[in-house]
PDB file of C-alpha atoms in Angstrom:
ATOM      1  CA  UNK A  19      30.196  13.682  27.097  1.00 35.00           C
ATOM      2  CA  UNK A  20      28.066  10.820  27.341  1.00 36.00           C
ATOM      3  CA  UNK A  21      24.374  10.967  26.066  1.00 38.00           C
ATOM      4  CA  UNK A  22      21.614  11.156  28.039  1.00 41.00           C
ATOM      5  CA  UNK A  23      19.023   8.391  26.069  1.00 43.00           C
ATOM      6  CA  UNK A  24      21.701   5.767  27.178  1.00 40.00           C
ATOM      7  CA  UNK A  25      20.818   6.666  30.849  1.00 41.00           C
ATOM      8  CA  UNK A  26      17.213   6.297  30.454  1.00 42.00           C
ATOM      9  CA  UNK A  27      15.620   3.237  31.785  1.00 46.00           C
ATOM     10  CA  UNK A  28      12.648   1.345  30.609  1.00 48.00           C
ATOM     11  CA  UNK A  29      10.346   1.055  33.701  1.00 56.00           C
ATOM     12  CA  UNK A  30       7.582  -0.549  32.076  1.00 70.00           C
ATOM     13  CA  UNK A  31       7.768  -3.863  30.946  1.00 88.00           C
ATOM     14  CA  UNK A  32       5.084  -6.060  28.073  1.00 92.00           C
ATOM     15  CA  UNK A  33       3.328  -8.899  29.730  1.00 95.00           C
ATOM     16  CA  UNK A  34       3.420 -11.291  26.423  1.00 96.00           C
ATOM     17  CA  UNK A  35       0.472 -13.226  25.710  1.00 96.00           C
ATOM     18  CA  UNK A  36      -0.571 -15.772  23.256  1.00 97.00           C
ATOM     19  CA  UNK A  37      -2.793 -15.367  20.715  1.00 96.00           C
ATOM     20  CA  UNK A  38      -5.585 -17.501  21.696  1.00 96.00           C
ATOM     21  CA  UNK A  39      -5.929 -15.749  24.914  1.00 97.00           C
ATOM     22  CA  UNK A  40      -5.256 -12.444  23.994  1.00 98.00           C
ATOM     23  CA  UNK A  41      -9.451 -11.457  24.650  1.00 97.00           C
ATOM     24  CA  UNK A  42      -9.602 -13.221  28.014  1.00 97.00           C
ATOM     25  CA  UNK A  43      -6.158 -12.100  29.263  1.00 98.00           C
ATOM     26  CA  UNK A  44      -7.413  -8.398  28.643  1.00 98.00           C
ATOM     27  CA  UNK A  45     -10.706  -9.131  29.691  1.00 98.00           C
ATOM     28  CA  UNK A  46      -9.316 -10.303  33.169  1.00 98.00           C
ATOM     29  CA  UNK A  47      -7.139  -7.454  33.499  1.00 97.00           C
ATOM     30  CA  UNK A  48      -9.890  -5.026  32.827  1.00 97.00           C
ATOM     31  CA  UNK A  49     -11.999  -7.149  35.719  1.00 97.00           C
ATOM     32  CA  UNK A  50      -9.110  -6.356  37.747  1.00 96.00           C
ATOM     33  CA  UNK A  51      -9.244  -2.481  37.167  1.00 96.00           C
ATOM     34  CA  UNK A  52      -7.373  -1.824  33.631  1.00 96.00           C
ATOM     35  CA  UNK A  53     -10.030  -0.352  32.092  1.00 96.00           C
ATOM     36  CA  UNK A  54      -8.742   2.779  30.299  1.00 96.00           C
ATOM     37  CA  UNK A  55      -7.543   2.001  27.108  1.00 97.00           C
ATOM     38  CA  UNK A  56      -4.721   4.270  26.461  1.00 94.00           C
ATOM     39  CA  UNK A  57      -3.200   2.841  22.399  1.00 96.00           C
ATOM     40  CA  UNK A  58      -3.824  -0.316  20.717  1.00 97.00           C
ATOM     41  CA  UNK A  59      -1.044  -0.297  17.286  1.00 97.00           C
ATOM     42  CA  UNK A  60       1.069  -2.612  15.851  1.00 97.00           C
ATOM     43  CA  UNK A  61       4.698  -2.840  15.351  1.00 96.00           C
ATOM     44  CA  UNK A  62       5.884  -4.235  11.871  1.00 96.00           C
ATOM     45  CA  UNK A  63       8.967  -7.234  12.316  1.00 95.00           C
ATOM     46  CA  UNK A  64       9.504  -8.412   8.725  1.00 94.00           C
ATOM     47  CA  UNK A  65      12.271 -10.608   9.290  1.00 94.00           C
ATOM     48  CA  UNK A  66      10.695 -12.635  11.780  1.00 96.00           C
ATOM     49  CA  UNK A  67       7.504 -12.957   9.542  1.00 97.00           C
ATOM     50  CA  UNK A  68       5.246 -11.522  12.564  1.00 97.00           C
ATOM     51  CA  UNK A  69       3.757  -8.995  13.887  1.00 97.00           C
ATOM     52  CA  UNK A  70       4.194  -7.313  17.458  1.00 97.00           C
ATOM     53  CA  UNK A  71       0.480  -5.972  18.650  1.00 97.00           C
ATOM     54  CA  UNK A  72       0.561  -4.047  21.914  1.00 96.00           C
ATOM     55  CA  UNK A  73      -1.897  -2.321  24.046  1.00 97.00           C
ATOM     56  CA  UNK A  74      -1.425  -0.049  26.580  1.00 96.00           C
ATOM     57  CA  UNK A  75      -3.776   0.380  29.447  1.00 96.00           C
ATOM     58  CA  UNK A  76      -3.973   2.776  32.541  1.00 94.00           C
ATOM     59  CA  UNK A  77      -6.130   2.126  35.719  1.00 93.00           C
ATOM     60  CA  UNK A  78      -8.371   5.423  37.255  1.00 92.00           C
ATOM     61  CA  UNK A  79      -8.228   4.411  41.114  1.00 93.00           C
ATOM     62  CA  UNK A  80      -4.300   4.898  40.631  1.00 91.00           C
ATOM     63  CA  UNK A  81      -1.544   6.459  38.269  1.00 88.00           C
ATOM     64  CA  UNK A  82      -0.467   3.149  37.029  1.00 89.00           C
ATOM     65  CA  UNK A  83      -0.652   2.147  33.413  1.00 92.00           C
ATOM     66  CA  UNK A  84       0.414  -1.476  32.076  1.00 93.00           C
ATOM     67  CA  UNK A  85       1.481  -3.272  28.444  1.00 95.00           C
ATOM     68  CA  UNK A  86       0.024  -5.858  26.770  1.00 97.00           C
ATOM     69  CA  UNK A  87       1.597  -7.294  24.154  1.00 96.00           C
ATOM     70  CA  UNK A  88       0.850 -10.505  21.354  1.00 97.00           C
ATOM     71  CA  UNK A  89       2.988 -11.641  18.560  1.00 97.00           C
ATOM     72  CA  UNK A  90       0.581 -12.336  15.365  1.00 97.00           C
ATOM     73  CA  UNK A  91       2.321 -13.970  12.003  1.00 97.00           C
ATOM     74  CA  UNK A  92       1.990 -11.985   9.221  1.00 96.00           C
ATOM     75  CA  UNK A  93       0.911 -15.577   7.236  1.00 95.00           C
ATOM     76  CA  UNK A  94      -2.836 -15.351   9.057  1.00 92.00           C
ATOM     77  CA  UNK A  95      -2.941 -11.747  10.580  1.00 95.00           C
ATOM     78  CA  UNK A  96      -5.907 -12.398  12.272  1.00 95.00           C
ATOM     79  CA  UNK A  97      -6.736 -11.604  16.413  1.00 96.00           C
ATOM     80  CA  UNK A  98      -9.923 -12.026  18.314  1.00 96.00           C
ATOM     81  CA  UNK A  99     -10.936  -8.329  18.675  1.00 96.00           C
ATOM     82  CA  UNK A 100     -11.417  -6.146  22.333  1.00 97.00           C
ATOM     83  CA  UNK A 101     -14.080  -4.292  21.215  1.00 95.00           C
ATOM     84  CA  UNK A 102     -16.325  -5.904  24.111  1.00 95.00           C
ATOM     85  CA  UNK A 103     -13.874  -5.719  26.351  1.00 96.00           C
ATOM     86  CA  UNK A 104     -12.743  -1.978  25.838  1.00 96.00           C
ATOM     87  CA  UNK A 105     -15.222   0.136  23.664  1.00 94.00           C
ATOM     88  CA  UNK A 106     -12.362   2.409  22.531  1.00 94.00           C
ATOM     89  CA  UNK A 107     -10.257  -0.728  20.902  1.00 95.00           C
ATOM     90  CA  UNK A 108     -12.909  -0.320  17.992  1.00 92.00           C
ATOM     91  CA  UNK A 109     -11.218   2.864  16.848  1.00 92.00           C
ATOM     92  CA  UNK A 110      -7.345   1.552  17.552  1.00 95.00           C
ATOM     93  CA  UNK A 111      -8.110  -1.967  15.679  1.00 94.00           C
ATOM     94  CA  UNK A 112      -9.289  -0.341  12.362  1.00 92.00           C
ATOM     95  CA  UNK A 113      -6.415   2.097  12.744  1.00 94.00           C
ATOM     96  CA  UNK A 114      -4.009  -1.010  13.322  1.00 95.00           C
ATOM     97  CA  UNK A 115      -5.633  -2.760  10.317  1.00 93.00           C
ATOM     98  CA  UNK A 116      -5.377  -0.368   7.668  1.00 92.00           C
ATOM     99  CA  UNK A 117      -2.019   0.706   8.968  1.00 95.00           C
ATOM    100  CA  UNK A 118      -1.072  -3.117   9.106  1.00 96.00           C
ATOM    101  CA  UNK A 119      -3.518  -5.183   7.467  1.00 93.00           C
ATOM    102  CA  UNK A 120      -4.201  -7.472  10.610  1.00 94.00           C
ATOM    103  CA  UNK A 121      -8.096  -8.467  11.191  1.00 92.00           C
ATOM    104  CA  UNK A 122      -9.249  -7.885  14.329  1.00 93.00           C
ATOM    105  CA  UNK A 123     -12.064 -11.107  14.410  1.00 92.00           C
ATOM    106  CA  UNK A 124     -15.396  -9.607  16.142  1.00 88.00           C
ATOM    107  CA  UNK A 125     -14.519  -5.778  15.196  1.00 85.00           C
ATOM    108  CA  UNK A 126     -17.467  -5.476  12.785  1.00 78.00           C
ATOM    109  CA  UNK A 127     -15.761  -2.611  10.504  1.00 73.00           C
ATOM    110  CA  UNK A 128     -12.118  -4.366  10.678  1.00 65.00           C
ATOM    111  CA  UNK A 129     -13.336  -7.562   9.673  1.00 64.00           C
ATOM    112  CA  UNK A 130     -15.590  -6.258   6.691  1.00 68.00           C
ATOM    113  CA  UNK A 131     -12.931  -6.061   3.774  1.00 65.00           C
ATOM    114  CA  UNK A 132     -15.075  -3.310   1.576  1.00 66.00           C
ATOM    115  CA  UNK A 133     -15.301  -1.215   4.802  1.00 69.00           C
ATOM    116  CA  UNK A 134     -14.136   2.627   4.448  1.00 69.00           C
ATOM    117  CA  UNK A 135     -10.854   3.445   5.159  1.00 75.00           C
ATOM    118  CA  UNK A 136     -10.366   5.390   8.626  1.00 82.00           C
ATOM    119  CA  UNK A 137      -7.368   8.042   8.035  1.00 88.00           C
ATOM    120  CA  UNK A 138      -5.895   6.891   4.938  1.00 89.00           C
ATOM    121  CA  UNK A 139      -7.262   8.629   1.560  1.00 87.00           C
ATOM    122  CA  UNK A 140      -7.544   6.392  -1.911  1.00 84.00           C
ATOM    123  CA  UNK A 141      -4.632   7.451  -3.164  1.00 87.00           C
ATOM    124  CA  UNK A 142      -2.161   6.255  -0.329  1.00 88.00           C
ATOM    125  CA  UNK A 143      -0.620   3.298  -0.213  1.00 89.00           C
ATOM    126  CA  UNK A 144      -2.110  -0.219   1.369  1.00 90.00           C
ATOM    127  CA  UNK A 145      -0.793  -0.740   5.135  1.00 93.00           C
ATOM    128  CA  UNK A 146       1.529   1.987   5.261  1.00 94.00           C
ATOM    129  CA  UNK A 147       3.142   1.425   8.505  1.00 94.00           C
ATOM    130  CA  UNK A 148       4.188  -1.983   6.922  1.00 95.00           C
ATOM    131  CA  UNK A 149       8.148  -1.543   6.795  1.00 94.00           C
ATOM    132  CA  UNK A 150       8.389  -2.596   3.118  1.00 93.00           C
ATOM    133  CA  UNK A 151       6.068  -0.036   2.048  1.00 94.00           C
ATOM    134  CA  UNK A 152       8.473   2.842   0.724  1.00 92.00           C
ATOM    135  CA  UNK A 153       8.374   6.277   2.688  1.00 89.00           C
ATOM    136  CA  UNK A 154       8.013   8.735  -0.500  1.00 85.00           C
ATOM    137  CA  UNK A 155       9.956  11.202   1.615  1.00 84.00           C
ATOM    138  CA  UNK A 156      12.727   8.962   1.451  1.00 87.00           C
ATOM    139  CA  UNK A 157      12.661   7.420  -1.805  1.00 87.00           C
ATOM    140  CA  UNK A 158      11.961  10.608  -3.361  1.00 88.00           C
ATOM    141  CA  UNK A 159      14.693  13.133  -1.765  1.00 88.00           C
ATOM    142  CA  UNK A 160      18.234  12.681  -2.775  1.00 90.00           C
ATOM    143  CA  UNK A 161      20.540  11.626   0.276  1.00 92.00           C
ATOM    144  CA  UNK A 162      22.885  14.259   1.702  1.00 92.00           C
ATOM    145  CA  UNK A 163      25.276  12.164   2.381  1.00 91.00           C
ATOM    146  CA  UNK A 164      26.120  11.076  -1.015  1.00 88.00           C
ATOM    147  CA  UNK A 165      27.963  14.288  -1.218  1.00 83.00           C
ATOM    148  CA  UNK A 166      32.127  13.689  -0.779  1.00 79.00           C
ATOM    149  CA  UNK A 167      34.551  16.282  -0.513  1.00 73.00           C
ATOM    150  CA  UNK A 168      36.979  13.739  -2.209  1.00 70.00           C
ATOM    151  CA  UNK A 169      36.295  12.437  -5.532  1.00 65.00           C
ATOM    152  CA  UNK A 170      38.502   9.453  -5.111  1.00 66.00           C
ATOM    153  CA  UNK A 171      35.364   8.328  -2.287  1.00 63.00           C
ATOM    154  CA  UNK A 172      33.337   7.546  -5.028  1.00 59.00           C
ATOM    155  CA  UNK A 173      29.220   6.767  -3.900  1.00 56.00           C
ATOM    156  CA  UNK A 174      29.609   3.426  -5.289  1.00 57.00           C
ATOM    157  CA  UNK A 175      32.753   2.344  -2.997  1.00 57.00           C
ATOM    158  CA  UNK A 176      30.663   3.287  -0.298  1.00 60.00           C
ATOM    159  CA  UNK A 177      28.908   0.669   1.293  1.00 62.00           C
ATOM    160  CA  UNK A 178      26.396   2.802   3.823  1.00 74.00           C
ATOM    161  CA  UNK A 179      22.944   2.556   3.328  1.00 81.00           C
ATOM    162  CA  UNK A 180      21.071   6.026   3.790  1.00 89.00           C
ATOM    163  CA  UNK A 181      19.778   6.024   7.482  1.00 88.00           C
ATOM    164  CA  UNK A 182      15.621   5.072   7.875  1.00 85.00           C
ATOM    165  CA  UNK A 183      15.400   3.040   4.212  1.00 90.00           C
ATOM    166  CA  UNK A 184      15.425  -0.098   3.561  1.00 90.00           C
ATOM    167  CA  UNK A 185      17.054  -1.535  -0.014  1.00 86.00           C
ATOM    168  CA  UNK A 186      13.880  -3.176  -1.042  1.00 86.00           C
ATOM    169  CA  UNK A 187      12.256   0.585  -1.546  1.00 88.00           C
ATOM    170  CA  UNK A 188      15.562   0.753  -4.372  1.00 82.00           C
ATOM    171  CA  UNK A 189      15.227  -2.337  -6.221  1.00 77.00           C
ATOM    172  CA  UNK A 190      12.875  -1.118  -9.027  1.00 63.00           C
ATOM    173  CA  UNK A 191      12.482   2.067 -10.999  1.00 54.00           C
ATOM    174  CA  UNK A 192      15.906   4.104 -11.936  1.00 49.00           C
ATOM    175  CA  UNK A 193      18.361   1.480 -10.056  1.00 42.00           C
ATOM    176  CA  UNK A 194      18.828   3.665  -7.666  1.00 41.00           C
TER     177      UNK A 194
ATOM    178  CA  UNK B   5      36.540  24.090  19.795  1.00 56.00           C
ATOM    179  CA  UNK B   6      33.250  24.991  21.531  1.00 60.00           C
ATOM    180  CA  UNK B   7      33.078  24.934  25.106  1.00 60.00           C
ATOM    181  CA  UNK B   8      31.899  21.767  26.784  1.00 63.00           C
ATOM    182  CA  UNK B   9      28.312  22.649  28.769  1.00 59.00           C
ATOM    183  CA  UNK B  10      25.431  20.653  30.118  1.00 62.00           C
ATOM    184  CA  UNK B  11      24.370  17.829  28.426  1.00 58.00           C
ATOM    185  CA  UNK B  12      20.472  19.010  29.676  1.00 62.00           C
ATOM    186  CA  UNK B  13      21.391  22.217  27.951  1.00 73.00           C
ATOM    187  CA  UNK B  14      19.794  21.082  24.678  1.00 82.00           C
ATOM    188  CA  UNK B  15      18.462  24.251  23.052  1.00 88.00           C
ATOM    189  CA  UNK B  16      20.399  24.362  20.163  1.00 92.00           C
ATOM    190  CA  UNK B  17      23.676  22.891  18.024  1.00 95.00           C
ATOM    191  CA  UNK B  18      26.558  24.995  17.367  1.00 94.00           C
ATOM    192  CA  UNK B  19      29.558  24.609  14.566  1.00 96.00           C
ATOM    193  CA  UNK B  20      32.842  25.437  15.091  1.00 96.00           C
ATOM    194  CA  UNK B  21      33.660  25.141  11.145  1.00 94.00           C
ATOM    195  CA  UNK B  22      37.622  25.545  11.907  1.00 93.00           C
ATOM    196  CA  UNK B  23      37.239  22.632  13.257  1.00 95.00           C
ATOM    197  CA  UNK B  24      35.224  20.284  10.433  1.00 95.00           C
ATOM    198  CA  UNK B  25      36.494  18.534   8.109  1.00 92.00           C
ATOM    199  CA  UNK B  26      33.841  17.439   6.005  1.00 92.00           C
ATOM    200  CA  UNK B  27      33.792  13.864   7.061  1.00 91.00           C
ATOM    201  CA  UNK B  28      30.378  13.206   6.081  1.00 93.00           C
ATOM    202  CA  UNK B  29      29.708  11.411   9.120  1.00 94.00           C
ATOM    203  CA  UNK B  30      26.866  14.088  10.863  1.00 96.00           C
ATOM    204  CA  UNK B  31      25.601  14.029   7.278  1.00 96.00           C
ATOM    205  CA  UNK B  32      25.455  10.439   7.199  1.00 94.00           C
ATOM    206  CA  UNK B  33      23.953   9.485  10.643  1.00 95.00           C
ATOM    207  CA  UNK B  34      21.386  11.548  10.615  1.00 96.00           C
ATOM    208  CA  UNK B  35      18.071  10.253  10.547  1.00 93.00           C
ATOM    209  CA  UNK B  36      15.883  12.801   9.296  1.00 94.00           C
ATOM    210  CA  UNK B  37      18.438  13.970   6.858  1.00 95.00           C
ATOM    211  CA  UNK B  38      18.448  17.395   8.476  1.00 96.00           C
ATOM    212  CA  UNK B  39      22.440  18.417   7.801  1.00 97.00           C
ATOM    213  CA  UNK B  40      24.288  19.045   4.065  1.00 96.00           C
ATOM    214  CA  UNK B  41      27.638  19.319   3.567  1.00 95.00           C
ATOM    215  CA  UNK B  42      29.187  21.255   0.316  1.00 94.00           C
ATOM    216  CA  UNK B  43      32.932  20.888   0.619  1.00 92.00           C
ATOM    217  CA  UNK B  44      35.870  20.882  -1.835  1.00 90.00           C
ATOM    218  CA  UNK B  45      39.572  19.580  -1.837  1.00 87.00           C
ATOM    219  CA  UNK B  46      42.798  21.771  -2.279  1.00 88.00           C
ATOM    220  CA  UNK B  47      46.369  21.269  -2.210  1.00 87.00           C
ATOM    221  CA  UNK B  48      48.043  22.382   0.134  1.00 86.00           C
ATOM    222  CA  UNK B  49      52.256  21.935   0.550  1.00 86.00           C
ATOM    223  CA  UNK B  50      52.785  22.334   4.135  1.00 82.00           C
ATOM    224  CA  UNK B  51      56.747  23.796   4.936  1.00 85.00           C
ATOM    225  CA  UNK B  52      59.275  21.236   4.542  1.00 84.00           C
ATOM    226  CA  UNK B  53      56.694  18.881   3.323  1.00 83.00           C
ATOM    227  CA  UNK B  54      57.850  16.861   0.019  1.00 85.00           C
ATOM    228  CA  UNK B  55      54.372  16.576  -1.716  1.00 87.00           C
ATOM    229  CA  UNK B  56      51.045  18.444  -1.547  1.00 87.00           C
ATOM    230  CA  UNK B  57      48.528  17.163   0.851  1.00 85.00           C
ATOM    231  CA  UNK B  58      44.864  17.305   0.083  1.00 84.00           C
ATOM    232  CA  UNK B  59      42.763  18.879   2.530  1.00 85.00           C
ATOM    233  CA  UNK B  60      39.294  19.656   2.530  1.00 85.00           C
ATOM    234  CA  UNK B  61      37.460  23.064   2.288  1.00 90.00           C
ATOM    235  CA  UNK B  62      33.972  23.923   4.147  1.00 93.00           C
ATOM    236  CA  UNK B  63      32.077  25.946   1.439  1.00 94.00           C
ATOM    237  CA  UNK B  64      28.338  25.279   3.249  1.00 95.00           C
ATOM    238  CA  UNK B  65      27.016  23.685   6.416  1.00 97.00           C
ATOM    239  CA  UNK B  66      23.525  23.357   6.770  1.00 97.00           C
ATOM    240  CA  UNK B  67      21.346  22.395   9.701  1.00 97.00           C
ATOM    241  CA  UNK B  68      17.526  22.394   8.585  1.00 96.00           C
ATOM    242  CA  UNK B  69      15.831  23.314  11.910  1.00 95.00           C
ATOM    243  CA  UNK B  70      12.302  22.306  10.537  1.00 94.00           C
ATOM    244  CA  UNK B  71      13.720  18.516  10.202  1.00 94.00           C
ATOM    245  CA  UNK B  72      16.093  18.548  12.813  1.00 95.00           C
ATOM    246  CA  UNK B  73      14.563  16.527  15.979  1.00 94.00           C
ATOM    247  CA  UNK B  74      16.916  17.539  18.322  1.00 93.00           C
ATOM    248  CA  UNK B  75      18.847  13.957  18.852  1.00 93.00           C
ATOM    249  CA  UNK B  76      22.014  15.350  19.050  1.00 93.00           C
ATOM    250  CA  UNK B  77      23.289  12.098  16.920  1.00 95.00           C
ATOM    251  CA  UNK B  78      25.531  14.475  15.095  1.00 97.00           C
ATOM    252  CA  UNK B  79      26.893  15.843  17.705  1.00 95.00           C
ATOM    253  CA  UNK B  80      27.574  12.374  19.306  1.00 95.00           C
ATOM    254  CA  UNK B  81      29.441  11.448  15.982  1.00 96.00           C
ATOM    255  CA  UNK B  82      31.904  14.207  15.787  1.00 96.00           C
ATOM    256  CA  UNK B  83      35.160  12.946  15.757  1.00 96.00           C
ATOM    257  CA  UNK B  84      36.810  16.921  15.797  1.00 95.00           C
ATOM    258  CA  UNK B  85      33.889  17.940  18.470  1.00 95.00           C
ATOM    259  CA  UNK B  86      32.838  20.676  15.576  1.00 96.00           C
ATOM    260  CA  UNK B  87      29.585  20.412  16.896  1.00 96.00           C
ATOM    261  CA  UNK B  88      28.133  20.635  20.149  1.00 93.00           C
ATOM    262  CA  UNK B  89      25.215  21.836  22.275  1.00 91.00           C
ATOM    263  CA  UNK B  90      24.322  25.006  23.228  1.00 89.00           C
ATOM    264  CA  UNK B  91      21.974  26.053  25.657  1.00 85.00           C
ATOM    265  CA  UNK B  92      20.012  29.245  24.045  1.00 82.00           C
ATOM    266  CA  UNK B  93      16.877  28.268  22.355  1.00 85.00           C
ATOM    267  CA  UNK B  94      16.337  29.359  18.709  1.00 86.00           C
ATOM    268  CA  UNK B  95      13.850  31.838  18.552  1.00 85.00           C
ATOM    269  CA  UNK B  96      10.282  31.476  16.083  1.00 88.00           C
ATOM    270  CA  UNK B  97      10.886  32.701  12.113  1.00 92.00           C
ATOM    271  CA  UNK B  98       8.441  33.838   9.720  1.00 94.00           C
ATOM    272  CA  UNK B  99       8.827  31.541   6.414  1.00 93.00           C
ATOM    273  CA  UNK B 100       9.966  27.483   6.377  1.00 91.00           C
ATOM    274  CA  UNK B 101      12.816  28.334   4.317  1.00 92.00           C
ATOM    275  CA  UNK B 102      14.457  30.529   7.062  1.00 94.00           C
ATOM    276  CA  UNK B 103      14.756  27.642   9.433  1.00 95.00           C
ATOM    277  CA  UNK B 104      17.529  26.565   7.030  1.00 96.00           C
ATOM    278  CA  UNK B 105      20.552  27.590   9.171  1.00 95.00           C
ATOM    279  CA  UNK B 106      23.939  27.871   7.486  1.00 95.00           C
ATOM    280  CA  UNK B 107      27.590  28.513   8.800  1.00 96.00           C
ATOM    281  CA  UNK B 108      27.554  32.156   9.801  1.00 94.00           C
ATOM    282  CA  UNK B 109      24.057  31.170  11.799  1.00 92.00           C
ATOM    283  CA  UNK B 110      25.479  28.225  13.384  1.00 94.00           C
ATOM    284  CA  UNK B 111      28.352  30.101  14.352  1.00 93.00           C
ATOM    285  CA  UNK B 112      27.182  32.919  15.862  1.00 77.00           C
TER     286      UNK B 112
END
């Protein structure tokens, strides 16, 4: 039986786009009829020190709908904001910045660092979408599968890390 | 073993616990940490056979439907095909902890 996610295509590709022209690349596209914006978020890559932004737009004279994507490093998480391009980006980049911590430059509320949080309440932790940012769910449950139905498989022989953790959200507290 | 039907057919996931052996490995793929596995070892001394062999006893199987996402993952990673997919939806239940199915439930 094979599964059926290994059958399923990706139709739409990400046009990549630099940095610097990240505001007049979507400004020409929206000129040229992308002018629904559909998600603006962030994807965390830790081990390449960057970040993945992408942007999804649709058009309304046809079904179509497009990527956009910009790789930011996570040194100077700074890009020129949309918000005069596409009014809705305002919402998505203070979203993607307290989710991420990336400044959208020209997005009046993300760029003001004693702005008000959007979703997040005071008591949850800084850019939570940030990978190295423990999920309490996680850290918090004990694994099912360090159970063993033979004690001779001791947890510690095992080398498997629990799947969706990461070992940095071990290293302190109880040694986990 | 449970009989082989549509892949599309994905309404629910069955055990066959005669035919687990507590490998762990649905337990361990999982990635919302849906199934647990209680299990024990006996020996057994099959005929003829010189020494005992240990062999490992289901005592629980659990599939938490309200953290399952339906990935079928486990079912991939069966090396004994104990589980597998069935096509009849579960129906609605009244209280979270219900949607805690164990063997006699996955069985049936």
């Amino acid at each position: 039986m094979t599964i059926a996610a290994n059958s399923v295509e990706i139709t739409q590709q990400i046009e990549w786009i630099s940095a610097e022209q990240w505001r007049d690349s979507l400004a020409s596209a929206h000129r040229q009829g992308w002018v629904c914006l559909d998600v603006l978020t962030a994807i965390d890559r830790p081990e390449q020190r960057e970040f993945h932004v992408v942007l999804h737009a649709n058009r309304v004279d046809s079904a179509l709908g497009q990527w956009w994507g910009v790789v930011v490093p996570q040194h100077d998480a700074e890009l020129a904001s949309l918000v005069d391009v596409f009014k809705a980006a305002a919402w998505h980049e203070r979203e993607t910045r307290e989710m991420f911590g990336i400044t959208f430059t020209g997005n009046v509320v993300s760029h003001d660092p004693t702005a008000q949080g959007l979703l997040l309440s005071d008591e949850a932790p800084v850019t939570p979408l940030r990978k190295h940012v423990p999920l309490g769910a996680r850290v918090d449950t004990p694994w099912p599968g360090n159970a063993d139905p033979d004690p001779r498989r001791s947890a510690s022989r095992r080398r498997q890390a629990p799947p969706g953790t990461r070992p940095e959200w071990f290293e302190t507290g109880d040694g986990q | 073993m449970i009989e082989d039907i549509a892949i599309e057919s994905r309404g629910t996931i069955k055990l066959s616990a005669p035919d687990c052996t507590s490998c762990m490995l649905c337990v361990r793929e999982c990635p919302v940490w849906c199934i647990e596995i209680d299990s024990h070892t006996e020996q057994v001394t099959p005929e003829g056979a010189r020494r005992p062999r240990s062999v490992a006893v289901l005592d629980a199987f659990t599939i938490d439907w309200g953290l399952c996402m339906y990935c079928g993952i486990c079912v991939e990673v069966c090396p004994f095909d104990a589980l597998a997919w069935a096509p009849s939806p579960r129906g609605g239940v009244g209280e979270a902890e219900q949607l805690v199915a164990g063997i006699e439930d996955l069985s049936g």
